[in-house]
Amino acid sequence: DTGVSQDPRHKITKRGQNVTFRCDPISEHNRLYWYRQTLGQGPEFLTYFQNEAQLEKSRLLSDRFSAERPKGSFSTLEIQRTEQGDSAMYLCASSLGAGMAKNIQYFGAGTRLSVL
Amino acid sequence: DAKTTQPPSMDCAEGRAANLPCNHSTISGNEYVYWYRQIHSQGPQYIIHGLKNNETNEMASLIITEDRKSSTLILPHATLRDTAVYYCIVRVAWGGSEKLVFGKGTKLTVNP
């Protein structure tokens, strides 16, 4: 059983650079979510997709952030002109769909971003 | 903001039951209670969820009070590997936002 896969696991970048993270959801899961987690805090919701449609975005998702899920399978999260405040763990989750039994979100291991 | 209140930390002896409380006094009729846990440097792991009846699975039991204003997650025989941050979350069952709103959770330490 393949879980949610995130790549890379760790990313170190310099301030001002662009970074892109990838998330592969569990097969046949049509919903995909991105969260961000800073040290000592719980995860915070960023955005979610149903298939290829981005249906909900948090105000945390500034103009420098963009997420895509072009074919309704994997997703990418890009951060442009990174700032030190972007240093965090970026988590991806997926769920099967509507209906409570199907809508449990399963998380990947995350991508830890460090902006120097 | 999270709609739940949890103690920041708890300790439990290995082999004993761990009982983690959660207050959700403003819960609505169509909101479920979810529990996740997060072991250091890993993503959150789903444990269990329920609406109003008590639930049990291979990981834990969830006891929800009759008025649904609080719940308790029970790990019947805690092991060292259960040391983690445990999050209690309420979320609408249908319609509404898809997001999970995490608070700071309870840091459970299982001691040998």
CSV table of C-alpha atoms in Angstrom, one decimal:
chain,number,residue,atom,x,y,z
A,1,ASP,CA,0.0,0.0,0.0
A,2,THR,CA,1.7,3.2,-1.2
A,3,GLY,CA,1.0,6.2,1.0
A,4,VAL,CA,1.3,9.9,0.2
A,5,SER,CA,4.7,10.6,-1.2
A,6,GLN,CA,6.5,13.9,-1.0
A,7,ASP,CA,9.7,15.0,-2.7
A,8,PRO,CA,12.1,16.3,-1.7
A,9,ARG,CA,12.1,15.5,2.0
A,10,HIS,CA,14.5,18.4,2.7
A,11,LYS,CA,15.3,21.5,0.8
A,12,ILE,CA,17.7,24.2,1.7
A,13,THR,CA,17.6,27.4,-0.3
A,14,LYS,CA,18.8,31.0,-0.2
A,15,ARG,CA,16.4,33.9,0.3
A,16,GLY,CA,15.0,35.1,-3.0
A,17,GLN,CA,15.2,31.7,-4.8
A,18,ASN,CA,12.2,29.8,-6.1
A,19,VAL,CA,11.5,26.3,-4.8
A,20,THR,CA,9.0,23.6,-6.0
A,21,PHE,CA,7.7,20.7,-4.0
A,22,ARG,CA,5.9,17.6,-5.4
A,23,CYS,CA,3.2,15.5,-3.8
A,24,ASP,CA,2.0,12.2,-5.1
A,25,PRO,CA,-1.3,11.2,-3.5
A,26,ILE,CA,-2.6,7.7,-2.7
A,27,SER,CA,-3.8,6.1,-5.9
A,28,GLU,CA,-7.4,6.9,-6.7
A,29,HIS,CA,-7.7,9.7,-4.1
A,30,ASN,CA,-9.3,12.6,-5.8
A,31,ARG,CA,-8.8,15.1,-3.1
A,32,LEU,CA,-5.4,16.6,-2.3
A,33,TYR,CA,-4.4,19.1,0.4
A,34,TRP,CA,-1.4,21.2,1.3
A,35,TYR,CA,-0.6,22.3,4.8
A,36,ARG,CA,2.3,24.2,6.4
A,37,GLN,CA,3.7,23.6,9.8
A,38,THR,CA,6.1,25.8,11.7
A,39,LEU,CA,8.1,24.7,14.8
A,40,GLY,CA,5.9,24.0,17.8
A,41,GLN,CA,2.6,24.6,16.0
A,42,GLY,CA,0.0,22.3,14.5
A,43,PRO,CA,-0.3,22.2,10.7
A,44,GLU,CA,-2.1,25.1,9.0
A,45,PHE,CA,-4.2,24.6,5.9
A,46,LEU,CA,-3.0,26.2,2.7
A,47,THR,CA,-5.2,24.8,-0.1
A,48,TYR,CA,-7.1,21.8,-1.5
A,49,PHE,CA,-7.9,20.3,-4.9
A,50,GLN,CA,-10.7,18.0,-6.0
A,51,ASN,CA,-9.2,16.4,-9.1
A,52,GLU,CA,-7.6,19.2,-11.0
A,53,ALA,CA,-9.8,22.0,-9.6
A,54,GLN,CA,-8.4,24.1,-6.7
A,55,LEU,CA,-11.5,24.6,-4.6
A,56,GLU,CA,-10.3,26.3,-1.4
A,57,LYS,CA,-7.3,28.6,-0.6
A,58,SER,CA,-6.2,30.0,2.7
A,59,ARG,CA,-5.3,33.6,3.1
A,60,LEU,CA,-1.9,32.2,4.1
A,61,LEU,CA,-1.3,31.3,0.5
A,62,SER,CA,0.2,34.6,-0.6
A,63,ASP,CA,0.9,35.7,-4.1
A,64,ARG,CA,4.3,34.1,-3.9
A,65,PHE,CA,2.7,30.7,-3.5
A,66,SER,CA,1.1,28.7,-6.3
A,67,ALA,CA,-0.2,25.2,-6.3
A,68,GLU,CA,-1.2,23.1,-9.3
A,69,ARG,CA,-2.6,19.7,-9.9
A,70,PRO,CA,-2.7,19.6,-13.7
A,71,LYS,CA,-4.0,16.1,-14.4
A,72,GLY,CA,-5.7,15.5,-11.1
A,73,SER,CA,-2.9,13.2,-9.9
A,74,PHE,CA,0.3,14.6,-8.5
A,75,SER,CA,0.5,18.2,-7.3
A,76,THR,CA,3.2,20.8,-7.1
A,77,LEU,CA,3.6,23.7,-4.6
A,78,GLU,CA,5.9,26.5,-5.8
A,79,ILE,CA,7.2,29.3,-3.6
A,80,GLN,CA,8.7,32.2,-5.5
A,81,ARG,CA,11.2,34.7,-4.0
A,82,THR,CA,11.5,32.7,-0.8
A,83,GLU,CA,11.8,34.5,2.5
A,84,GLN,CA,13.1,33.3,5.8
A,85,GLY,CA,9.6,33.2,7.2
A,86,ASP,CA,8.8,30.5,4.6
A,87,SER,CA,11.0,28.1,6.6
A,88,ALA,CA,8.6,25.3,7.6
A,89,MET,CA,7.5,21.8,7.0
A,90,TYR,CA,5.1,21.6,4.0
A,91,LEU,CA,2.7,18.7,4.3
A,92,CYS,CA,0.6,17.1,1.7
A,93,ALA,CA,-2.5,14.9,2.4
A,94,SER,CA,-5.0,13.1,0.2
A,95,SER,CA,-8.5,11.7,0.7
A,96,LEU,CA,-10.8,9.4,-1.3
A,97,GLY,CA,-13.7,11.9,-1.6
A,98,ALA,CA,-17.0,12.8,-0.2
A,99,GLY,CA,-18.7,10.8,2.6
A,100,MET,CA,-17.2,10.5,6.0
A,101,ALA,CA,-15.6,7.1,5.6
A,102,LYS,CA,-14.0,8.3,2.4
A,103,ASN,CA,-12.9,11.7,3.5
A,104,ILE,CA,-10.2,10.8,5.9
A,105,GLN,CA,-7.0,12.8,5.1
A,106,TYR,CA,-3.8,10.8,5.0
A,107,PHE,CA,-0.6,12.7,5.3
A,108,GLY,CA,2.8,12.4,3.7
A,109,ALA,CA,6.0,12.8,5.6
A,110,GLY,CA,6.4,16.4,4.5
A,111,THR,CA,9.1,18.5,2.9
A,112,ARG,CA,11.2,20.5,5.3
A,113,LEU,CA,12.2,23.9,3.8
A,114,SER,CA,15.0,25.9,5.3
A,115,VAL,CA,15.5,29.4,3.8
A,116,LEU,CA,18.9,30.9,4.6
B,1,ASP,CA,-8.8,29.1,15.4
B,2,ALA,CA,-9.0,25.5,16.7
B,3,LYS,CA,-12.4,24.7,18.2
B,4,THR,CA,-10.9,22.3,20.7
B,5,THR,CA,-9.0,22.6,23.9
B,6,GLN,CA,-6.4,20.0,25.0
B,7,PRO,CA,-3.8,19.9,27.8
B,8,PRO,CA,-0.4,20.8,26.5
B,9,SER,CA,1.3,17.7,27.9
B,10,MET,CA,0.7,14.3,29.6
B,11,ASP,CA,2.8,11.4,30.8
B,12,CYS,CA,2.0,7.8,30.8
B,13,ALA,CA,3.8,4.6,32.0
B,14,GLU,CA,4.5,2.0,29.4
B,15,GLY,CA,1.9,-0.7,29.3
B,16,ARG,CA,-0.7,1.5,31.0
B,17,ALA,CA,-3.7,3.1,29.4
B,18,ALA,CA,-3.3,6.6,28.1
B,19,ASN,CA,-6.4,8.7,28.4
B,20,LEU,CA,-6.2,12.0,26.4
B,21,PRO,CA,-9.0,14.5,27.0
B,22,CYS,CA,-10.4,17.0,24.6
B,23,ASN,CA,-13.0,19.8,25.1
B,24,HIS,CA,-15.1,20.9,22.2
B,25,SER,CA,-18.0,22.7,23.9
B,26,THR,CA,-19.1,24.6,20.7
B,27,ILE,CA,-19.4,21.5,18.6
B,28,SER,CA,-22.3,21.5,16.1
B,29,GLY,CA,-24.6,18.6,15.4
B,30,ASN,CA,-23.0,17.9,12.0
B,31,GLU,CA,-19.4,18.0,13.2
B,32,TYR,CA,-17.3,14.9,13.8
B,33,VAL,CA,-14.4,14.6,16.2
B,34,TYR,CA,-11.2,13.4,14.7
B,35,TRP,CA,-7.9,12.4,16.3
B,36,TYR,CA,-4.6,12.5,14.7
B,37,ARG,CA,-1.1,12.1,16.1
B,38,GLN,CA,2.3,13.2,14.9
B,39,ILE,CA,5.5,11.5,15.8
B,40,HIS,CA,8.5,13.7,15.7
B,41,SER,CA,9.5,14.7,12.1
B,42,GLN,CA,6.7,12.7,10.5
B,43,GLY,CA,3.4,13.7,9.0
B,44,PRO,CA,0.2,13.5,11.1
B,45,GLN,CA,-1.3,10.0,11.3
B,46,TYR,CA,-5.0,9.4,11.4
B,47,ILE,CA,-6.2,7.5,14.5
B,48,ILE,CA,-10.0,7.5,14.7
B,49,HIS,CA,-13.1,9.6,14.4
B,50,GLY,CA,-16.6,9.7,15.6
B,51,LEU,CA,-19.9,11.6,15.7
B,52,LYS,CA,-21.7,10.6,18.9
B,53,ASN,CA,-21.2,6.9,19.5
B,54,ASN,CA,-18.1,5.5,21.0
B,55,GLU,CA,-15.7,4.1,18.5
B,56,THR,CA,-12.9,1.5,18.6
B,57,ASN,CA,-10.4,0.4,16.1
B,58,GLU,CA,-7.0,-1.4,16.2
B,59,MET,CA,-5.2,1.7,17.4
B,60,ALA,CA,-7.5,3.3,20.0
B,61,SER,CA,-10.9,3.9,21.4
B,62,LEU,CA,-12.8,7.2,21.3
B,63,ILE,CA,-15.3,8.0,24.0
B,64,ILE,CA,-17.6,10.9,23.3
B,65,THR,CA,-19.8,12.3,26.1
B,66,GLU,CA,-23.5,12.3,25.7
B,67,ASP,CA,-23.7,16.1,25.2
B,68,ARG,CA,-20.8,15.8,22.8
B,69,LYS,CA,-19.0,18.6,24.4
B,70,SER,CA,-15.9,16.6,25.2
B,71,SER,CA,-14.2,13.3,24.3
B,72,THR,CA,-11.4,11.1,25.4
B,73,LEU,CA,-9.0,9.1,23.3
B,74,ILE,CA,-7.8,5.9,24.9
B,75,LEU,CA,-4.7,4.1,24.0
B,76,PRO,CA,-5.3,0.8,26.0
B,77,HIS,CA,-1.7,-0.3,26.4
B,78,ALA,CA,0.7,2.5,25.7
B,79,THR,CA,4.1,1.7,24.2
B,80,LEU,CA,7.2,3.9,23.8
B,81,ARG,CA,6.3,4.3,20.1
B,82,ASP,CA,3.1,6.1,21.2
B,83,THR,CA,5.1,9.1,22.3
B,84,ALA,CA,3.8,11.8,20.0
B,85,VAL,CA,1.7,15.0,19.8
B,86,TYR,CA,-2.0,14.1,19.7
B,87,TYR,CA,-4.4,16.4,18.0
B,88,CYS,CA,-8.2,16.5,18.5
B,89,ILE,CA,-10.1,18.2,15.7
B,90,VAL,CA,-13.7,18.9,15.0
B,91,ARG,CA,-14.8,19.1,11.4
B,92,VAL,CA,-18.1,19.3,9.5
B,93,ALA,CA,-19.3,16.0,8.1
B,94,TRP,CA,-20.6,17.4,4.9
B,95,GLY,CA,-20.5,20.8,3.2
B,96,GLY,CA,-18.4,23.5,4.7
B,97,SER,CA,-14.7,23.7,4.6
B,98,GLU,CA,-12.5,20.7,3.8
B,99,LYS,CA,-9.7,21.9,6.0
B,100,LEU,CA,-8.6,20.3,9.2
B,101,VAL,CA,-7.9,23.0,11.9
B,102,PHE,CA,-5.1,21.8,14.2
B,103,GLY,CA,-4.5,23.3,17.6
B,104,LYS,CA,-1.3,22.7,19.5
B,105,GLY,CA,-2.3,19.3,20.6
B,106,THR,CA,-1.2,17.2,23.6
B,107,LYS,CA,2.4,16.1,23.8
B,108,LEU,CA,2.1,12.5,25.2
B,109,THR,CA,5.3,11.0,26.7
B,110,VAL,CA,5.3,7.3,27.4
B,111,ASN,CA,7.9,6.5,30.0
B,112,PRO,CA,9.6,3.1,30.4
